[in-house]
Short mmCIF file of C-alpha atoms in Angstrom, two decimals:
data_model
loop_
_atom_site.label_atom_id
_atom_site.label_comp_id
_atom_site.label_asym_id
_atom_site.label_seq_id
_atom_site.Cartn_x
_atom_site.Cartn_y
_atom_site.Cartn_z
CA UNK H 1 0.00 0.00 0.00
CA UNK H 2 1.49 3.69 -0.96
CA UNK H 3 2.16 5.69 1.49
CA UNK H 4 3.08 9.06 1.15
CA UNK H 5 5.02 11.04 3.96
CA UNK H 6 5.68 14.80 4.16
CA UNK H 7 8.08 16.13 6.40
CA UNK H 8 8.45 18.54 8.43
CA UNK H 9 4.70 18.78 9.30
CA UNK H 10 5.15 22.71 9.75
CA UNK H 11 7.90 25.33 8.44
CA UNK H 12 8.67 29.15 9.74
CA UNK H 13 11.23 30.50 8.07
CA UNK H 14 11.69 34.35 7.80
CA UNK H 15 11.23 36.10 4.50
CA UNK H 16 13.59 35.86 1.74
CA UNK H 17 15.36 32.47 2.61
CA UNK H 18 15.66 29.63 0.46
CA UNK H 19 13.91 26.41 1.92
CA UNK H 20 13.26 22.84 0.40
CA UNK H 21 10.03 20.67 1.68
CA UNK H 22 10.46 16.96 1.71
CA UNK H 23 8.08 13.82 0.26
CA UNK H 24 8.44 10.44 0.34
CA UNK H 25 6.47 7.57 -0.65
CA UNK H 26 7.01 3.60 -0.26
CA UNK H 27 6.32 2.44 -3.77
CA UNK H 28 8.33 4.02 -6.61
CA UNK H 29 5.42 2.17 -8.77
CA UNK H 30 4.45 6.02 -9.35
CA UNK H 31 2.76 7.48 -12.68
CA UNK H 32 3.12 11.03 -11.32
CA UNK H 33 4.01 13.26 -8.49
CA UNK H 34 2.05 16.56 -7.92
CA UNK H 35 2.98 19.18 -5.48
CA UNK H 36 -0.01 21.82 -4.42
CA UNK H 37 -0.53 24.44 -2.26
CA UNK H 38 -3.68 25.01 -0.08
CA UNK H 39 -4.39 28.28 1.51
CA UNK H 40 -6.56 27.83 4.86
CA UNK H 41 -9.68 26.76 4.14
CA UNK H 42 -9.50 26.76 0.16
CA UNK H 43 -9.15 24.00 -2.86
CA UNK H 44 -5.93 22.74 -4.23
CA UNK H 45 -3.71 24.53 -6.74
CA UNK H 46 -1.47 22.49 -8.53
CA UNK H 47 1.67 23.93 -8.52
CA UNK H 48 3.69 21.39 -9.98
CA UNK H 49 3.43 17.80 -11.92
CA UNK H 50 6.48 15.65 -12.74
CA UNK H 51 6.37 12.66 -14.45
CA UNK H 52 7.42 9.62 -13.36
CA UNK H 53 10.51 9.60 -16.05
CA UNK H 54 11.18 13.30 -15.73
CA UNK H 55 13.46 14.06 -12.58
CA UNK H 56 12.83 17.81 -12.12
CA UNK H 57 9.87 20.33 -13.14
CA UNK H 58 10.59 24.05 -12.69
CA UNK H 59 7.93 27.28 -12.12
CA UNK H 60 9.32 30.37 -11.58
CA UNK H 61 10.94 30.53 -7.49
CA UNK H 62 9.75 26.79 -7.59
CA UNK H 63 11.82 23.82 -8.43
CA UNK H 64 10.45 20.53 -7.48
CA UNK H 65 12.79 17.07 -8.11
CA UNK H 66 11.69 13.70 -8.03
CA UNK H 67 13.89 10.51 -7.27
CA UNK H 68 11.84 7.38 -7.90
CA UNK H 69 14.57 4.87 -7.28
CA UNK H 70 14.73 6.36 -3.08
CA UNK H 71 11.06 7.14 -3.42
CA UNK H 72 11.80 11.10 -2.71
CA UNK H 73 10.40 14.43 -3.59
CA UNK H 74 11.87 18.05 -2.76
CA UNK H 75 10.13 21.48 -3.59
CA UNK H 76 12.69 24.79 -3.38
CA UNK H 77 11.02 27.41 -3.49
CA UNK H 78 13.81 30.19 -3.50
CA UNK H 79 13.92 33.82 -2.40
CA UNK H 80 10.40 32.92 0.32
CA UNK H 81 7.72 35.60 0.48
CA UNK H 82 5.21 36.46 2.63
CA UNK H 83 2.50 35.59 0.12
CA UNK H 84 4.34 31.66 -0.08
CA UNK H 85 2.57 31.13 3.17
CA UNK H 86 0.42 28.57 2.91
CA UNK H 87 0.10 24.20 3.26
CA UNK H 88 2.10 22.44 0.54
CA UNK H 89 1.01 18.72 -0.31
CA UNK H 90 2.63 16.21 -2.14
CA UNK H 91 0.54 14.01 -4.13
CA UNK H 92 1.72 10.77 -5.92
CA UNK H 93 -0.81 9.03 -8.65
CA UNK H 94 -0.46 5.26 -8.92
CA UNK H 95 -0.23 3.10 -12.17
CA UNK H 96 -1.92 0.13 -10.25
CA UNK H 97 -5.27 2.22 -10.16
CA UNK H 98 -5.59 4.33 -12.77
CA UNK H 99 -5.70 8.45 -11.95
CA UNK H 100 -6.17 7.97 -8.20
CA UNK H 101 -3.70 10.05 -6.37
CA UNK H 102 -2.18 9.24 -2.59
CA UNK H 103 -1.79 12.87 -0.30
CA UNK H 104 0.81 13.20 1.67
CA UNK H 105 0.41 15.11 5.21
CA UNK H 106 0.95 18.19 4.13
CA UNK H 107 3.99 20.75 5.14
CA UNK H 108 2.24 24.09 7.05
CA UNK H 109 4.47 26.48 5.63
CA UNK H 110 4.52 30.43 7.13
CA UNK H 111 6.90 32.49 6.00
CA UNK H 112 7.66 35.87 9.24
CA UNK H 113 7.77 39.08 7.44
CA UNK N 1 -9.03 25.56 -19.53
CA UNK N 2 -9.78 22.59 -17.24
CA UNK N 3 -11.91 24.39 -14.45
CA UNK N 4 -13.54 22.39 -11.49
CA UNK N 5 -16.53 23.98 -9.79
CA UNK N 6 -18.08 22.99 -6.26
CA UNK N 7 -21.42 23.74 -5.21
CA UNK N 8 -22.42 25.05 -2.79
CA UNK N 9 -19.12 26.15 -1.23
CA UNK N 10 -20.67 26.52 2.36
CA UNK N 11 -23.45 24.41 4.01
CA UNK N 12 -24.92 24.14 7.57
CA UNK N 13 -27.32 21.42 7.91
CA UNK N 14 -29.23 20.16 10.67
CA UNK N 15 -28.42 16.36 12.16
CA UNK N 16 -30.58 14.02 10.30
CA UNK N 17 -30.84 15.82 7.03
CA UNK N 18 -29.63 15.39 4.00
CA UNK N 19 -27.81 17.51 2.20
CA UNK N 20 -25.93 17.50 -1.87
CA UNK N 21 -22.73 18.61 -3.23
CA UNK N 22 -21.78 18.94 -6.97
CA UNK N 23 -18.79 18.56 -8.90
CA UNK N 24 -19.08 19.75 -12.58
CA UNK N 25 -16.13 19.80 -15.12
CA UNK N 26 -16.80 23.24 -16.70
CA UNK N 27 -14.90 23.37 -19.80
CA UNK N 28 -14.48 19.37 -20.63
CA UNK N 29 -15.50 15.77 -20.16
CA UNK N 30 -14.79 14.04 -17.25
CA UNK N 31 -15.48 10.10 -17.52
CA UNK N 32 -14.23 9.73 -13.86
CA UNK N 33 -14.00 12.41 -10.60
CA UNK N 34 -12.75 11.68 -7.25
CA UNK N 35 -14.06 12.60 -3.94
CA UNK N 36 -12.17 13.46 -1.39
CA UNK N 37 -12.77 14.25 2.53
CA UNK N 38 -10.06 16.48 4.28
CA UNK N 39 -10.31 16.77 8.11
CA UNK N 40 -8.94 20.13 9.46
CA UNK N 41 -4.88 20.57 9.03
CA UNK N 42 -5.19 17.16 7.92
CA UNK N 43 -4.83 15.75 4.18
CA UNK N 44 -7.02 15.28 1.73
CA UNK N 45 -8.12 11.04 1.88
CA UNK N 46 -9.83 9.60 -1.46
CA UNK N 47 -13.47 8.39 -0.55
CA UNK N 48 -14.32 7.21 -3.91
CA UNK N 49 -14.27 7.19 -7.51
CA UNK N 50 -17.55 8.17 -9.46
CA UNK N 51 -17.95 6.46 -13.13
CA UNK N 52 -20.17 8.06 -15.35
CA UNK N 53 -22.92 5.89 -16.07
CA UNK N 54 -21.86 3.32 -13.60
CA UNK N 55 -21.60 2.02 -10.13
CA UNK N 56 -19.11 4.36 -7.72
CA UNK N 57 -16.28 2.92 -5.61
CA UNK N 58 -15.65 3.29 -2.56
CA UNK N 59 -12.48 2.99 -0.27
CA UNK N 60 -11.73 0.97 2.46
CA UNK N 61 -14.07 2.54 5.46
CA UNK N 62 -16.49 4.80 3.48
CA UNK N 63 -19.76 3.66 4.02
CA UNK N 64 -21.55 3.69 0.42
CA UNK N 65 -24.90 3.97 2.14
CA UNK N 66 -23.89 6.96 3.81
CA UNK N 67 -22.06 9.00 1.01
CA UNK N 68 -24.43 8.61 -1.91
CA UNK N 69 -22.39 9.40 -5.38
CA UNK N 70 -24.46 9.56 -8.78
CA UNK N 71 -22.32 10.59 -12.36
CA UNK N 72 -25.17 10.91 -14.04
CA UNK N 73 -23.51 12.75 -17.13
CA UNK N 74 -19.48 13.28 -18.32
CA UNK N 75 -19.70 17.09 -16.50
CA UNK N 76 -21.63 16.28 -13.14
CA UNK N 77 -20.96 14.22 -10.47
CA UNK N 78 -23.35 14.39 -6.56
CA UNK N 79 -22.45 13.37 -3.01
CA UNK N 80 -25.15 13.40 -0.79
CA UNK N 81 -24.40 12.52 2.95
CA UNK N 82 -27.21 11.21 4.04
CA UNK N 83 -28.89 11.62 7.16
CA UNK N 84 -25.95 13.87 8.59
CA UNK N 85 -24.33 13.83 11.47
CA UNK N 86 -21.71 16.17 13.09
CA UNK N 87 -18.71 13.97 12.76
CA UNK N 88 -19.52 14.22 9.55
CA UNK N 89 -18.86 17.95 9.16
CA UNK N 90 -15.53 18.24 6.75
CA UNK N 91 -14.26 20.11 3.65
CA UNK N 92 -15.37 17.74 0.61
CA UNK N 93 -12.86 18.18 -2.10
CA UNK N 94 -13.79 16.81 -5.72
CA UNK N 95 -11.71 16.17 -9.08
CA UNK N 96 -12.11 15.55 -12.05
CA UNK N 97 -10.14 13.66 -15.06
CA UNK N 98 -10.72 14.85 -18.67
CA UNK N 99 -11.56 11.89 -20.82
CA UNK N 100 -9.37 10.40 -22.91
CA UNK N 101 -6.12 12.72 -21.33
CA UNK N 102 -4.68 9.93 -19.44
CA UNK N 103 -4.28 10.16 -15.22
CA UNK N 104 -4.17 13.90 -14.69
CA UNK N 105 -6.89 15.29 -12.18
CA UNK N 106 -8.29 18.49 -11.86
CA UNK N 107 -9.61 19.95 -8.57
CA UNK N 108 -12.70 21.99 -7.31
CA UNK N 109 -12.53 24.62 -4.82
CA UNK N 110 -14.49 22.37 -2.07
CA UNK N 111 -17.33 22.30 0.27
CA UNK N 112 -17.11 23.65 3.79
CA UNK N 113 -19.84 21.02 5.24
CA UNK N 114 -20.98 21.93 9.04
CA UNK N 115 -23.75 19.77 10.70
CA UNK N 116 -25.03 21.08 13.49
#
């Protein structure tokens, strides 16, 4: 059974740093990896998708690498901002079950002014 | 492109009622959407996959007699909790997969269920 893990559970870093959120899962058996953010009390936005051959995906301050062989995911999100506050979740779709997608935890990101 | 909508976004309900959430694909076809239940600064845990024109399924633990899905056409997909109670007062997230574009899912803004 997948299982996805996000660590840390929460983040506060103060503005401007550089900072890299961690995902893992148990089965590299992956189709996809997805990292979103979630602002309290909103839907998902899907910030990035890799696939499972690409190793990196790249948006602006975002860079987000995926290693299926360790089962490991990173976001950087460079030069942090205020407005980067928010719950990141990594999200890994499975080829045994076509388009369903495993959460992870979810990293409570706030970034002090 | 590829916009989810939720409706309503907010609902109180009383115990014992009833009460329906849609899911509609605005700008494409969705042969399959997801449900999803997300506890507070918890994460998001699939209850089932709706089928257009056929039988939902459910996960491990999700009581299919309880969370009533119908995908009655390729844009529109219902959950109705049924005969509410307050544990079951949650943000309902739903997605939906464009036919025919292989596994990717796109989400709706969800539904802030309260039972009171």
């Amino acid at each position: 059974k997948q299982e996805v893990t996000q660590i840390p559970a929460a983040l506060s870093v103060p503005e401007g740093e550089n900072l890299v959120l961690n995902c893992s899962f148990t089965d590299s058996a992956i189709y996809n990896l997805q990292w979103f953010r979630q602002d309290p009390g909103k839907g998902l936005t899907s910030l990035l998708l890799i696939q499972s051959s690409q190793r990196e995906q790249t948006s602006g301050r975002l860079n987000a690498s995926l290693d299926k062989s360790s089962g490991r995911s990173t976001l950087y999100i460079a030069a942090s901002q205020p407005g980067d506050s928010a719950t990141y979740l990594c999200a890994v779709g499975l080829y045994s079950s076509a388009s369903k997608i495993i959460f992870g935890s979810g990293t409570r990101l706030s970034i002090r002014p | 492109g590829a916009v989810v909508s939720q409706h309503p976004s907010r609902v109180i309900c009383k115990s014992g009622t009833s009460v329906k959430i849609e899911c509609r694909s605005l700008d494409f076809q969705a042969t399959t959407m997801f449900w999803y239940r997300q506890f507070p600064k918890k994460s998001l845990m699939l209850m089932a996959t709706s089928n257009e024109g056929s039988k939902a399924t459910y996960e491990q633990g999700v009581e299919k007699d309880k969370f009533l899905i119908n995908h009655a056409s390729l844009t529109l997909s219902t959950l109705t909790v049924t005969s509410a109670h307050p544990e079951d007062s949650s943000f309902y997230i739903c997605s939906a997969s464009p036919t025919g574009q292989g596994y990717e899912q796109y989400f709706g803004p969800g539904t802030r269920l309260t039972v009171t």
